[in-house]
XYZ file of C-alpha atoms in Angstrom:
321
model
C -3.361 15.336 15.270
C -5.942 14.251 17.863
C -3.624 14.121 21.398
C -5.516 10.746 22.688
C -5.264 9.076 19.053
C -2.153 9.789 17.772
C -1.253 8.636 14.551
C 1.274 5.398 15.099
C 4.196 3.679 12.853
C 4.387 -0.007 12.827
C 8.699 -1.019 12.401
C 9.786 -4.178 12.873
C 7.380 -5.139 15.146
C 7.386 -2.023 17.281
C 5.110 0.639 17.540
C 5.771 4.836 17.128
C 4.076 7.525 18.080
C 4.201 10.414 14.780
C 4.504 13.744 15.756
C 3.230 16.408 13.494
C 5.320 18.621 12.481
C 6.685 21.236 9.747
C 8.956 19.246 7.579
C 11.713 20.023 4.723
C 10.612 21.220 1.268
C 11.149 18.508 -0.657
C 11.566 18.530 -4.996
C 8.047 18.348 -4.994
C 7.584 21.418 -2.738
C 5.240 19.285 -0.317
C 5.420 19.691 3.717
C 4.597 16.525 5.147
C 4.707 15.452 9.414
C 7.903 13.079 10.047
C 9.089 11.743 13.202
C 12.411 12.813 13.970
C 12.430 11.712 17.756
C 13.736 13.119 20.676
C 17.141 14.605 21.084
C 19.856 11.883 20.874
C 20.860 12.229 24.751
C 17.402 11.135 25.380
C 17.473 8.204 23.557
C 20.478 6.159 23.553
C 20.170 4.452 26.425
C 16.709 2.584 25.828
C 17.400 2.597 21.738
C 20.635 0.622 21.742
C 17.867 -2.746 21.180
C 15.371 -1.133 18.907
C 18.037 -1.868 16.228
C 17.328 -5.569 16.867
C 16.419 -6.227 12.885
C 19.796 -4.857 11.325
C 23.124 -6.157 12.795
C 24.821 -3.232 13.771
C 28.962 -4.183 13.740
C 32.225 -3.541 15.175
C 35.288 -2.099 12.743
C 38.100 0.006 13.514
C 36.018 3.117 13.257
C 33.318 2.136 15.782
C 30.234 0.434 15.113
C 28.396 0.555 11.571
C 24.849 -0.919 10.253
C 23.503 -1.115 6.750
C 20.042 -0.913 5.388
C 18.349 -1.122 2.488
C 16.665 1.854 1.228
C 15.208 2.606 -1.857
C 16.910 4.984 -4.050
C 13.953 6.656 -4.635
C 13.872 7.817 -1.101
C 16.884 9.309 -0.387
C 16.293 12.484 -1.035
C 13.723 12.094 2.005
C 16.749 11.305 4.226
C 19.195 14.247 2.729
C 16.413 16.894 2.832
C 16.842 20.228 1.375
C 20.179 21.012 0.357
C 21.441 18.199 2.864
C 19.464 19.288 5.978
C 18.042 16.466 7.270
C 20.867 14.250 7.104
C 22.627 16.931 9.040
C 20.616 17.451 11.538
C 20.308 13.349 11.934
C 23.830 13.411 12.153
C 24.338 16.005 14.819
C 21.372 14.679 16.867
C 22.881 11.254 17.102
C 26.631 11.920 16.451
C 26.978 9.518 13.525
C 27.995 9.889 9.551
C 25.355 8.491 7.208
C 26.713 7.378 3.923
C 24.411 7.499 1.287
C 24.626 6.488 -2.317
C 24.270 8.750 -5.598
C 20.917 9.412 -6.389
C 19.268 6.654 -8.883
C 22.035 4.248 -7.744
C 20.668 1.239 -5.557
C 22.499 0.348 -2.900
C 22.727 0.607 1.476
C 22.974 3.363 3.291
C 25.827 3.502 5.658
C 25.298 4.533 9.531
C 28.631 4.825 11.232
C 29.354 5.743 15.277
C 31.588 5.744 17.966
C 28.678 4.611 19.995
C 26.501 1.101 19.095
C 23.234 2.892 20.374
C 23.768 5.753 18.509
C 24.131 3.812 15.597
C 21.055 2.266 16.657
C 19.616 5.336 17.265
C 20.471 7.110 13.542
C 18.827 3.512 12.114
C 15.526 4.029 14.005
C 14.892 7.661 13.085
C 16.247 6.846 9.088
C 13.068 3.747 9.387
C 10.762 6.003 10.839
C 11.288 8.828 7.426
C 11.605 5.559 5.280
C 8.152 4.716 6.808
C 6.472 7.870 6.266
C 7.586 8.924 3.038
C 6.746 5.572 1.721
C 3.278 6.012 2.678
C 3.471 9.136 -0.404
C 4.661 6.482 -3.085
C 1.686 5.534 -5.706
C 1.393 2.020 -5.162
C 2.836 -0.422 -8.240
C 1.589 -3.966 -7.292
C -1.209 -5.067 -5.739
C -2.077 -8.349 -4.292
C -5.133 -10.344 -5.373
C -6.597 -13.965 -6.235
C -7.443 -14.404 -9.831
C -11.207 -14.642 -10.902
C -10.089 -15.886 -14.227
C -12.435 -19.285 -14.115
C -13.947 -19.618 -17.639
C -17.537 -19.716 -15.556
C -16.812 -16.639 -14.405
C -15.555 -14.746 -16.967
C -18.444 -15.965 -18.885
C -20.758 -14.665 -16.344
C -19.351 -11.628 -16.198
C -19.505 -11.135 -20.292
C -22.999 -11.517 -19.910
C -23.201 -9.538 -17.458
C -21.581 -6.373 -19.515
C -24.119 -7.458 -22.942
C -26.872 -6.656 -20.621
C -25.962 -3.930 -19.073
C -25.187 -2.161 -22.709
C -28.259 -3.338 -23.789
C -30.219 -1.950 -21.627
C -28.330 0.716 -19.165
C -25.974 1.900 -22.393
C -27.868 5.702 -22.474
C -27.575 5.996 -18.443
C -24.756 8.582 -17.928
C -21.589 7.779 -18.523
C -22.228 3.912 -19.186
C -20.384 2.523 -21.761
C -17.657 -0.219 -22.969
C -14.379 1.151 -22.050
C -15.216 1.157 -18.325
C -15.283 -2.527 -17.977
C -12.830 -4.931 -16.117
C -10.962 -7.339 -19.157
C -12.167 -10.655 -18.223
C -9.101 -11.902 -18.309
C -8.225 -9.664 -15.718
C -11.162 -10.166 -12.885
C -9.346 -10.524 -9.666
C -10.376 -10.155 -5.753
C -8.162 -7.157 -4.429
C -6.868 -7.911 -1.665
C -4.076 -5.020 -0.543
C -1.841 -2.520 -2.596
C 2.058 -2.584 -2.592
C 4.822 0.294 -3.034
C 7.712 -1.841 -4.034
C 10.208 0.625 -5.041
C 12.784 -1.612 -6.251
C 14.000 -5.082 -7.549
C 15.202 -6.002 -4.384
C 11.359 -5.209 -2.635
C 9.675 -7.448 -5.431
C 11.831 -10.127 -4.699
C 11.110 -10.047 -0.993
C 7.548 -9.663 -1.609
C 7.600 -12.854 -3.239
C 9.414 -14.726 -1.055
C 6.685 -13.342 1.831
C 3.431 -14.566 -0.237
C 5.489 -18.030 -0.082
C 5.642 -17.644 3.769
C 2.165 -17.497 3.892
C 1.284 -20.696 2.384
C 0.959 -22.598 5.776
C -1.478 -20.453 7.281
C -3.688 -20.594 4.211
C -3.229 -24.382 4.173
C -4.395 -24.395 7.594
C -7.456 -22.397 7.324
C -8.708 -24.082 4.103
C -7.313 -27.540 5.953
C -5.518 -28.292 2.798
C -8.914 -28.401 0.469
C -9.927 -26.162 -2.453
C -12.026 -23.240 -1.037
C -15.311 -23.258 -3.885
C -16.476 -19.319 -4.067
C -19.349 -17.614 -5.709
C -20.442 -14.134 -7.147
C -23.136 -12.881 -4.914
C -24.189 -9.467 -6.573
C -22.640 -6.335 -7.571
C -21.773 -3.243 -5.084
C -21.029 0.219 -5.434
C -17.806 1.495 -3.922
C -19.463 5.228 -2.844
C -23.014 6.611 -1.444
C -24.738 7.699 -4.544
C -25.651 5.197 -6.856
C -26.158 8.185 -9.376
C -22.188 8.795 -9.289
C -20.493 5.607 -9.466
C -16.530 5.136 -10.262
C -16.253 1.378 -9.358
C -18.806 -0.917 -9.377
C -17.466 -4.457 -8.053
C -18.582 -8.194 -7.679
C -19.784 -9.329 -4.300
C -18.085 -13.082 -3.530
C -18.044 -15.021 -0.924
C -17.379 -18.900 0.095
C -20.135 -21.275 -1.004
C -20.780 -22.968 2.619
C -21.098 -19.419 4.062
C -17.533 -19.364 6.097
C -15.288 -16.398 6.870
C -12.070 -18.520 5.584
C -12.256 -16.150 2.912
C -11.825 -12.946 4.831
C -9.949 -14.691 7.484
C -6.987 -15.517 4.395
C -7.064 -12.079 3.374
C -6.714 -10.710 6.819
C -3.547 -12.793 7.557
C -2.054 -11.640 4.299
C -2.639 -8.285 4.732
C -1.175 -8.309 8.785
C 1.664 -10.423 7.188
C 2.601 -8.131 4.370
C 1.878 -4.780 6.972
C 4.738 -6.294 9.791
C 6.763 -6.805 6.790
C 7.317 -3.435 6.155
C 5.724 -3.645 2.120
C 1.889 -3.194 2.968
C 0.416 0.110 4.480
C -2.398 -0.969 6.693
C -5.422 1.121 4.345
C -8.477 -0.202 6.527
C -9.186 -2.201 10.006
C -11.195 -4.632 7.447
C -10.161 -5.894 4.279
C -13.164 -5.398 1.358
C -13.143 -8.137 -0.349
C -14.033 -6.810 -4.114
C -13.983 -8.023 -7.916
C -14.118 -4.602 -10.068
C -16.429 -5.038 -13.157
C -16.771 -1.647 -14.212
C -14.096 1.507 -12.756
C -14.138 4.909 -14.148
C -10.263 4.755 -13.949
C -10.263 2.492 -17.536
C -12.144 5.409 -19.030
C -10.976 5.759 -22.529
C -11.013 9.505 -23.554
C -10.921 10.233 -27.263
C -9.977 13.349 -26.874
C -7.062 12.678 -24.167
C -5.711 10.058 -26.237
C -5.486 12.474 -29.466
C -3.495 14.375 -27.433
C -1.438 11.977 -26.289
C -2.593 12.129 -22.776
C -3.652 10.302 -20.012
C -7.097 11.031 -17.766
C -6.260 11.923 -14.229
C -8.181 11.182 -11.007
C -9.554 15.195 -11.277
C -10.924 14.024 -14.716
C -12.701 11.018 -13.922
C -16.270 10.986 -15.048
C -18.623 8.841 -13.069
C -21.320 6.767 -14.434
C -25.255 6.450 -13.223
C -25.523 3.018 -11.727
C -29.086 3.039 -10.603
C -30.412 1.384 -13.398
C -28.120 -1.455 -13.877
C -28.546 -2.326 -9.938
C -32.055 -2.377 -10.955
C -31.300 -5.129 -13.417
C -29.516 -7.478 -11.561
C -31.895 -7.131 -8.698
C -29.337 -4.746 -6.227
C -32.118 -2.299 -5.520
């Protein structure tokens, strides 16, 4: 970790500093750098507001909060054979109740004290936060480039480049986007549960204002400017995408996607991947490869597998280079 640039955690609107560190083996044997704060005498007298987007309550036992935690994640919280939920326990003198693995549900923070209840939430966000960062992603958000114009455009767009690129290395059909599929990427998601898909959808309606502002409430005409290559060497390509832009030569385009992306991000479903969005339409990845051999085997092709394709000619062709 580079001392002046540590690596930071956005929560609820508040910033972390991640210390690196030797964590718990987990199922997966990985080691992986969590945050697991200062000790708990050092904390609860400045932490007792950090809990300010869970209500922490009064019962008979003390205080208590609930959050909502994937199930997939708990074992992140427990730790080997139960070690990191002890030692969260000790550090901030609370019980944390957490359901069965598989079983969705809240996990339970109880304390004699409110802050360090609030304390035991803040360090449970903070692992929740990092290990979520691990997850594969399994939506992504993106505008549709489904206009019959385009998807013509792009059909002849894959003719010609089997025509004429087909014996360039590694060029051939089963690397193209389905047309009916062409979409502008805009961010990827980890939503690890029914609960998370339903909030994600009730964020992208959130966001309609802001969009209806920037466009001022009028459709926003775009155009395919040329194709790009995602990596340095035209030679080895895995995604080759579709330039676009907006026809009168505005940034309301990029200035949508960049309020989605900060919207989803403080929301706690979107992992902040680069300062600027790319705004991309894939037309040919690598990653739709279809291996004849793999799929007599019943397999799959990996990442480590991926074969990339020679793109120089078919930038050539549409005038790139």
């Amino acid at each position: 970790m580079e001392i002046l640039r540590p690596s930071l955690i956005n929560i609820s609107g508040r910033v972390y500093r991640r210390n690196t560190i030797k964590e718990d083996q987990y199922e997966e044997g990985e080691e992986d750098d969590s945050y697991m704060g200062p000790p708990a005498s050092e904390q609860f007298d400045e932490e007792e507001e950090f809990c300010d987007s869970h209500s922490i309550e009064q019962n008979d036992k003390g205080f208590s909060c609930a959050i909502d935690v994937p199930s997939v994640l708990y074992k992140y919280i427990i730790g080997r054979k139960g070690e990191t939920r002890r030692r969260l326990e000790a550090d901030t003198k609370t019980d944390i109740d957490i359901p069965k693995q598989g079983v969705e549900g809240q996990i339970v923070i109880t304390g004699s004290q409110k802050a360090a209840v609030s304390s035991a939430v803040t360090r449970v966000e903070l692992l929740v936060q990092s290990f979520r960062k691990k997850q594969p992603f399994t939506h992504f958000l993106s505008f549709a480039l489904n206009h019959p114009q385009v998807q013509d455009g792009f059909l002849r767009f894959k003719e010609e480049v089997l025509e004429q690129c087909s014996q360039d290395h590694g060029v051939d059909g089963s690397i193209f986007q389905n047309p009916a599929k062409l979409h502008l990427t805009v961010g990827t998601l980890a939503l690890l549960n029914d609960l998370e898909v339903t909030q994600a959808c009730k964020q992208l309606q959130h966001c309609q204002d802001f969009i209806k502002t920037i466009t001022e409430g009028k459709p926003l005409p775009l155009e395919v400017t040329g194709i790009e290559y995602m990596n340095d060497d035209p030679a080895m390509v895995d995604v080759l995408y579709a330039k676009v832009q907006v026809k009168d030569g505005s940034d309301k385009l990029q200035a949508i996607v960049e309020r989605l992306v900060d919207h989803f991000v403080s929301s706690g479903l979107m992992v902040r991947e680069w300062d600027r969005v790319k705004l991309h339409g894939t037309v040919m990845n690598t990653l739709f490869r279809k291996d004849a051999s793999a799929e007599a085997a019943g397999g799959r092709q990996n990442m480590k597998e991926r074969e990339a394709f020679d793109a120089r000619n078919i930038l050539k062709v549409r005038g790139e280079r």
